[in-house]
Short mmCIF file of C-alpha atoms and ligand atoms in Angstrom, two decimals:
data_model
loop_
_atom_site.label_atom_id
_atom_site.label_comp_id
_atom_site.label_asym_id
_atom_site.label_seq_id
_atom_site.Cartn_x
_atom_site.Cartn_y
_atom_site.Cartn_z
CA MET G 1 108.24 45.08 64.02
CA THR G 2 108.10 46.82 60.67
CA ALA G 3 110.74 48.86 58.86
CA LYS G 4 111.26 52.41 60.09
CA GLN G 5 108.87 54.91 58.52
CA GLY G 6 110.19 56.06 55.16
CA ALA G 7 113.24 53.79 55.13
CA THR G 8 113.55 51.18 52.37
CA PRO G 9 112.92 47.75 53.91
CA ILE G 10 115.83 45.35 53.89
CA LEU G 11 115.56 41.77 52.73
CA ARG G 12 118.36 39.73 54.29
CA ILE G 13 119.40 36.75 52.18
CA LEU G 14 121.42 34.02 53.88
CA ALA G 15 122.99 31.45 51.55
CA THR G 16 123.74 27.96 52.85
CA GLY G 17 124.44 25.89 49.70
CA GLY G 18 122.28 23.14 48.16
CA THR G 19 121.45 22.40 44.53
CA ILE G 20 120.23 25.97 44.12
CA ALA G 21 123.95 26.83 44.33
CA GLY G 22 124.99 23.68 42.45
CA GLN G 23 127.06 23.30 39.31
CA ARG G 24 127.06 20.53 36.73
CA ASP G 25 129.99 18.16 36.71
CA ALA G 26 131.78 18.51 33.36
CA THR G 27 133.42 15.10 33.73
CA ALA G 28 130.40 12.97 34.63
CA SER G 29 127.25 12.48 32.58
CA GLY G 30 124.28 14.17 34.19
CA GLY G 31 125.93 14.65 37.60
CA TYR G 32 126.42 17.87 39.52
CA HIS G 33 127.86 19.15 42.77
CA ALA G 34 125.67 21.00 45.26
CA ALA G 35 126.94 24.15 47.00
CA ARG G 36 129.41 25.57 44.44
CA ARG G 37 128.10 29.04 43.52
CA ASP G 38 128.21 31.90 45.97
CA VAL G 39 125.34 34.17 46.88
CA THR G 40 126.50 36.98 44.54
CA GLN G 41 126.25 34.60 41.58
CA LEU G 42 122.80 33.43 42.72
CA LEU G 43 121.56 37.03 42.87
CA GLU G 44 123.06 37.91 39.47
CA ALA G 45 120.89 35.21 37.91
CA VAL G 46 117.71 37.01 39.07
CA PRO G 47 117.78 40.57 37.69
CA GLN G 48 114.05 40.92 38.51
CA LEU G 49 115.06 41.28 42.16
CA HIS G 50 116.05 44.87 41.35
CA GLY G 51 112.36 45.62 40.75
CA LEU G 52 111.29 44.62 44.27
CA PRO G 53 110.54 47.33 46.85
CA ALA G 54 113.41 46.33 49.13
CA ARG G 55 117.15 46.64 49.52
CA ILE G 56 118.84 43.27 49.41
CA GLN G 57 121.63 42.41 51.84
CA ALA G 58 123.22 39.05 51.17
CA GLN G 59 125.51 36.87 53.25
CA GLN G 60 127.21 33.58 52.45
CA LEU G 61 126.57 31.81 55.76
CA LEU G 62 127.42 28.19 54.87
CA GLN G 63 128.25 26.33 51.67
CA LYS G 64 126.90 22.79 52.19
CA ASP G 65 124.93 20.01 50.61
CA SER G 66 121.97 19.89 53.00
CA LYS G 67 122.27 16.12 53.37
CA ASP G 68 125.28 16.98 55.58
CA MET G 69 123.61 19.56 57.84
CA ASP G 70 124.42 19.13 61.54
CA PRO G 71 123.17 20.75 64.76
CA GLN G 72 125.95 23.39 64.64
CA ASP G 73 124.78 24.37 61.12
CA TRP G 74 121.18 24.72 62.32
CA LEU G 75 122.39 26.84 65.21
CA ALA G 76 124.43 29.05 62.87
CA ILE G 77 121.41 29.55 60.60
CA ALA G 78 119.06 30.25 63.53
CA THR G 79 121.50 32.71 65.14
CA ALA G 80 122.11 34.66 61.91
CA THR G 81 118.37 34.71 61.17
CA TRP G 82 117.48 35.93 64.65
CA GLN G 83 120.14 38.66 64.51
CA ALA G 84 118.70 39.83 61.19
CA LEU G 85 115.09 39.76 62.42
CA GLN G 86 115.96 41.97 65.37
CA ASP G 87 117.08 44.76 63.02
CA PRO G 88 113.97 46.98 62.69
CA GLN G 89 114.83 47.73 59.06
CA VAL G 90 114.96 44.06 58.08
CA THR G 91 111.54 43.10 56.86
CA ALA G 92 112.17 39.41 56.23
CA VAL G 93 114.89 36.78 55.90
CA VAL G 94 115.26 34.52 52.85
CA ILE G 95 117.48 31.44 53.22
CA THR G 96 118.79 29.52 50.21
CA HIS G 97 119.07 25.83 51.17
CA GLY G 98 119.30 22.30 49.75
CA THR G 99 116.05 20.41 49.32
CA ASP G 100 117.09 17.15 51.00
CA THR G 101 116.81 18.28 54.62
CA LEU G 102 115.02 21.59 54.12
CA GLU G 103 112.09 20.36 56.19
CA GLU G 104 114.39 19.73 59.17
CA THR G 105 115.96 23.19 59.02
CA ALA G 106 112.44 24.63 58.65
CA TRP G 107 111.33 22.76 61.78
CA PHE G 108 114.46 23.78 63.72
CA LEU G 109 113.90 27.45 62.85
CA HIS G 110 110.19 27.21 63.66
CA ARG G 111 110.93 25.81 67.11
CA VAL G 112 114.03 27.86 67.95
CA LEU G 113 113.24 31.37 66.65
CA PRO G 114 111.06 33.29 69.12
CA ALA G 115 107.54 33.82 67.75
CA GLN G 116 107.51 37.00 65.67
CA HIS G 117 105.63 38.59 62.81
CA LYS G 118 108.33 38.68 60.15
CA PRO G 119 108.59 35.90 57.58
CA VAL G 120 111.55 33.54 57.26
CA VAL G 121 111.45 31.98 53.80
CA LEU G 122 113.46 28.92 52.77
CA VAL G 123 114.12 28.60 49.03
CA SER G 124 115.75 25.74 47.14
CA ALA G 125 115.99 24.16 43.71
CA MET G 126 115.88 20.73 42.12
CA ARG G 127 118.24 21.65 39.27
CA PRO G 128 121.73 23.12 39.60
CA ALA G 129 122.30 26.83 38.95
CA ASP G 130 123.96 26.27 35.55
CA ALA G 131 121.29 23.90 34.16
CA PRO G 132 119.63 25.43 31.07
CA ASP G 133 116.24 24.98 32.78
CA ALA G 134 117.37 25.86 36.31
CA ASP G 135 114.46 26.39 38.73
CA GLY G 136 116.53 28.19 41.38
CA PRO G 137 116.19 31.75 39.96
CA ARG G 138 112.39 31.54 39.85
CA ASN G 139 112.24 30.00 43.33
CA LEU G 140 114.54 32.70 44.71
CA TYR G 141 112.41 35.42 43.12
CA ASP G 142 109.17 33.83 44.38
CA GLY G 143 110.71 33.45 47.85
CA CYS G 144 111.52 37.17 47.93
CA VAL G 145 108.00 38.01 46.70
CA ALA G 146 106.51 35.88 49.51
CA ALA G 147 108.90 37.49 52.01
CA LEU G 148 107.70 40.98 51.04
CA ASP G 149 104.03 40.07 50.61
CA GLY G 150 103.18 41.01 54.20
CA ARG G 151 100.72 38.14 54.73
CA PHE G 152 103.14 35.40 55.79
CA CYS G 153 104.82 35.24 59.15
CA GLY G 154 107.02 32.65 60.77
CA VAL G 155 108.90 29.97 58.83
CA VAL G 156 107.72 28.96 55.35
CA ALA G 157 109.27 27.23 52.32
CA VAL G 158 108.75 28.44 48.74
CA ALA G 159 109.30 26.08 45.79
CA ALA G 160 107.68 25.38 42.42
CA GLY G 161 105.27 28.30 42.86
CA GLU G 162 103.95 27.09 46.23
CA VAL G 163 104.30 28.42 49.77
CA HIS G 164 104.41 25.72 52.47
CA ALA G 165 104.25 26.02 56.28
CA ALA G 166 107.25 24.65 58.22
CA GLN G 167 104.95 22.23 60.08
CA TYR G 168 103.66 20.45 57.00
CA VAL G 169 106.32 20.77 54.30
CA GLN G 170 108.01 17.52 53.26
CA LYS G 171 110.20 16.55 50.33
CA VAL G 172 108.12 13.85 48.65
CA HIS G 173 109.90 13.28 45.34
CA PRO G 174 113.61 12.68 44.65
CA TRP G 175 113.84 14.54 41.31
CA ALA G 176 110.50 16.06 40.20
CA LEU G 177 110.43 19.86 40.05
CA ARG G 178 107.41 19.85 42.34
CA ALA G 179 109.27 17.94 45.04
CA PHE G 180 107.54 19.39 48.13
CA SER G 181 104.10 18.72 49.54
CA SER G 182 102.11 19.73 52.59
CA GLY G 183 99.95 16.61 52.26
CA VAL G 184 96.23 16.82 52.90
CA VAL G 185 96.61 20.30 54.46
CA GLY G 186 98.02 21.69 51.19
CA PRO G 187 100.20 24.76 50.62
CA LEU G 188 99.48 28.11 52.27
CA GLY G 189 99.43 29.80 48.90
CA GLN G 190 100.68 29.98 45.34
CA ILE G 191 102.88 32.44 43.45
CA GLN G 192 102.44 33.00 39.75
CA GLY G 193 104.01 35.87 37.80
CA GLY G 194 104.98 37.63 41.03
CA ALA G 195 101.40 37.54 42.39
CA VAL G 196 100.55 35.65 45.58
CA THR G 197 97.25 33.79 46.02
CA LEU G 198 96.52 32.76 49.61
CA HIS G 199 94.86 29.40 50.25
CA THR G 200 94.41 29.62 54.00
CA ALA G 201 94.63 32.31 56.64
CA GLY G 202 98.10 31.26 57.73
CA PRO G 203 100.09 28.42 59.26
CA GLU G 204 98.16 26.48 61.89
CA HIS G 205 100.96 25.14 64.00
CA ASP G 206 100.19 22.51 66.58
CA ALA G 207 99.67 24.48 69.78
CA ALA G 208 101.70 21.84 71.63
CA MET G 209 104.73 22.64 69.49
CA PRO G 210 104.51 26.41 68.98
CA ALA G 211 107.06 28.71 67.36
CA GLY G 212 109.89 29.49 69.74
CA GLY G 213 109.33 26.49 72.03
CA HIS G 214 113.11 25.96 72.00
CA ALA G 215 114.19 29.61 72.02
CA TRP G 216 116.38 28.67 75.00
CA LEU G 217 118.91 27.46 72.41
CA LEU G 218 119.46 31.04 71.23
CA GLN G 219 119.61 32.41 74.76
CA CYS G 220 122.20 29.94 75.97
CA ALA G 221 125.84 31.03 75.57
CA ALA G 222 127.62 28.69 73.14
CA GLU G 223 130.20 27.60 75.71
CA ARG G 224 127.45 26.63 78.19
CA LEU G 225 125.43 24.65 75.66
CA PRO G 226 125.51 20.91 76.39
CA ALA G 227 126.49 18.70 73.42
CA PRO G 228 123.46 17.79 71.28
CA PRO G 229 122.12 14.37 72.24
CA VAL G 230 122.60 11.55 69.75
CA VAL G 231 119.12 10.52 68.62
CA GLY G 232 118.67 7.69 66.12
CA TRP G 233 115.67 6.80 63.99
CA LEU G 234 114.41 3.39 62.98
CA THR G 235 111.31 2.18 61.21
CA SER G 236 109.06 -0.76 62.06
CA HIS G 237 108.50 -2.99 59.05
CA ALA G 238 107.21 -6.41 58.07
CA GLY G 239 109.83 -9.06 58.84
CA PHE G 240 111.47 -6.99 61.63
CA ASP G 241 114.39 -8.89 63.22
CA ALA G 242 115.08 -7.97 66.86
CA ARG G 243 118.86 -8.46 66.45
CA TRP G 244 118.92 -5.09 64.74
CA LEU G 245 117.64 -3.43 67.92
CA GLN G 246 119.96 -5.47 70.16
CA ALA G 247 122.88 -4.11 68.13
CA LEU G 248 121.65 -0.59 68.90
CA ALA G 249 121.65 -1.22 72.67
CA GLY G 250 125.41 -0.72 72.92
CA ALA G 251 125.62 2.11 70.41
CA GLY G 252 125.60 4.90 73.01
CA LEU G 253 122.44 6.59 71.78
CA ASP G 254 120.77 9.21 73.98
CA GLY G 255 117.40 8.77 72.32
CA LEU G 256 115.53 6.87 69.65
CA LEU G 257 112.66 7.84 67.37
CA VAL G 258 110.67 4.86 66.13
CA ALA G 259 108.49 5.27 63.04
CA THR G 260 105.59 2.86 63.58
CA THR G 261 103.42 1.21 60.99
CA GLY G 262 99.98 2.83 60.54
CA ASN G 263 98.35 4.28 63.62
CA GLY G 264 101.12 3.51 66.13
CA THR G 265 101.52 -0.24 65.58
CA LEU G 266 104.86 -2.07 65.87
CA HIS G 267 106.04 -5.46 64.59
CA HIS G 268 105.72 -7.73 67.64
CA ASN G 269 109.49 -8.48 67.60
CA LEU G 270 110.19 -4.75 67.77
CA GLU G 271 107.56 -4.09 70.45
CA ILE G 272 109.11 -6.69 72.78
CA ALA G 273 112.68 -5.60 72.03
CA LEU G 274 111.84 -1.92 72.56
CA GLN G 275 110.27 -2.62 75.97
CA GLN G 276 113.38 -4.58 76.99
CA LEU G 277 115.69 -1.86 75.72
CA ALA G 278 113.78 0.86 77.60
CA ARG G 279 113.81 -1.22 80.82
CA GLN G 280 117.47 -2.23 80.63
CA THR G 281 119.10 0.97 79.37
CA GLY G 282 116.59 3.74 80.12
CA LEU G 283 116.92 4.86 76.50
CA ALA G 284 114.48 7.73 75.78
CA ILE G 285 112.11 6.41 73.09
CA ALA G 286 109.43 8.32 71.15
CA LEU G 287 107.04 7.14 68.44
CA THR G 288 105.58 8.64 65.29
CA SER G 289 103.97 6.99 62.27
CA ARG G 290 105.94 6.00 59.19
CA CYS G 291 102.90 7.19 57.17
CA ALA G 292 103.81 10.37 55.31
CA PHE G 293 100.90 12.40 56.65
CA GLY G 294 98.67 12.51 59.72
CA PRO G 295 99.49 12.06 63.43
CA ILE G 296 99.06 8.77 65.27
CA ASN G 297 96.38 8.55 67.89
CA ALA G 298 98.39 9.20 71.06
CA ALA G 299 95.78 7.49 73.27
CA ALA G 300 96.43 4.22 71.43
CA ARG G 301 100.09 4.33 72.47
CA ALA G 302 99.73 5.73 75.98
CA ARG G 303 102.83 3.98 77.36
CA TRP G 304 105.13 5.74 74.88
CA THR G 305 105.85 9.37 74.08
CA THR G 306 104.29 10.16 70.70
CA LEU G 307 105.10 13.06 68.39
CA ALA G 308 102.57 14.36 65.87
CA LEU G 309 105.11 15.02 63.13
CA PRO G 310 106.49 13.20 60.09
CA ALA G 311 109.51 11.05 61.00
CA ALA G 312 112.37 13.40 59.96
CA LYS G 313 110.88 16.28 61.94
CA ALA G 314 109.87 14.00 64.83
CA ARG G 315 113.47 12.77 65.18
CA LEU G 316 114.69 16.37 65.29
CA GLU G 317 111.96 17.43 67.74
CA TRP G 318 112.88 14.51 70.02
CA GLN G 319 116.55 15.57 69.83
CA LEU G 320 115.53 19.14 70.76
CA GLN G 321 113.43 17.92 73.71
CA LEU G 322 116.22 15.70 75.04
CA TRP G 323 118.73 18.52 74.50
CA GLN G 324 116.51 20.80 76.58
CA ARG G 325 116.32 18.18 79.34
CA SER G 326 120.10 17.96 79.54
CA TRP G 327 120.38 21.77 79.54
CA GLN G 328 117.81 21.98 82.36
CA ALA G 329 119.66 19.27 84.33
CA GLN G 330 122.89 21.26 83.88
CA GLN G 331 121.14 24.45 85.09
CA ALA G 332 119.68 22.66 88.11
CA GLY G 333 123.12 21.23 88.95
CA LYS G 334 124.64 24.72 88.86
CA ALA G 335 121.91 26.15 91.09
CA GLN G 336 122.72 23.68 93.92
N1 LIG V 401 121.62 17.26 47.95
C1 LIG V 401 121.06 18.55 47.65
C2 LIG V 401 120.88 19.28 48.97
O1 LIG V 401 119.96 19.02 49.68
C3 LIG V 401 119.77 18.39 46.95
C4 LIG V 401 119.05 19.66 46.60
O2 LIG V 401 119.35 20.75 47.05
O3 LIG V 401 118.08 19.55 45.83
O4 LIG V 401 121.67 20.14 49.29
#
């Protein structure tokens, strides 16, 4: 859907917090607090936005450090984004967000928003809004440029002059300005001086995990939605001690994502303990690789569910899949 003929397109900006809205801490040396400035202040810092061919509508949706995002926050972001996208005059949605778990929110939105042709752009910053060399204003401007460019659709992240697809974007550095990478696939494009250069034709999402695969979450009335399953994440490593897994057995988890070494390999103590745990408790277990990039060869691990995603996104995807199972079980129970 495009904006009505003749009407000025609307860019909806949803603010959720993060360092992009952060403020330095006057009492501590070098510290700052994320999620302090509101969306009006963020927009005031980017006067160039007035030159864009769109009317900006802004909303303060959340005010959080993204390290603390929870399923109800993801749902709030997805619901507000979907409502905005359904307005024919809204051309795109830009979401300001913390960098720490941006890739998880990107994945949630990719999987929950029904496939559509409008872009949803996540923007963030590595330096707080009142730092003399703050990167947030440029990222916000670039994000709006990408949103209006007309060549991106679906969920992307814009930071440090690069546009990344939701499937591949990962935070790979704790403090560098160029903190995001799409690994060997690389970014979709670059933005310099307000001009976009495309690198590839567009995001190539894994067909097995397409946009909107979990759109049921938006269709389900909030009061009917089962509680999100509790899904933990652990990593196989040299010197793995099985007592760690035994301790998990009584923790009441609904699911577990295990990040394997290399191409799906597990420390032998973990392999044995996992098989026992699955047999004794029926815990739903899925594997991905702890390597930053590249899927594990599923055939090599045929007895386990494998997910072709980096660990943070794989944990979330497993949570979504188990959530869907419990929703389907609830529906089937009602139908009887
Ligand atoms: N802790 C912050 C957050 O993710 C870090 C950042 O935004 O860069 O909200």
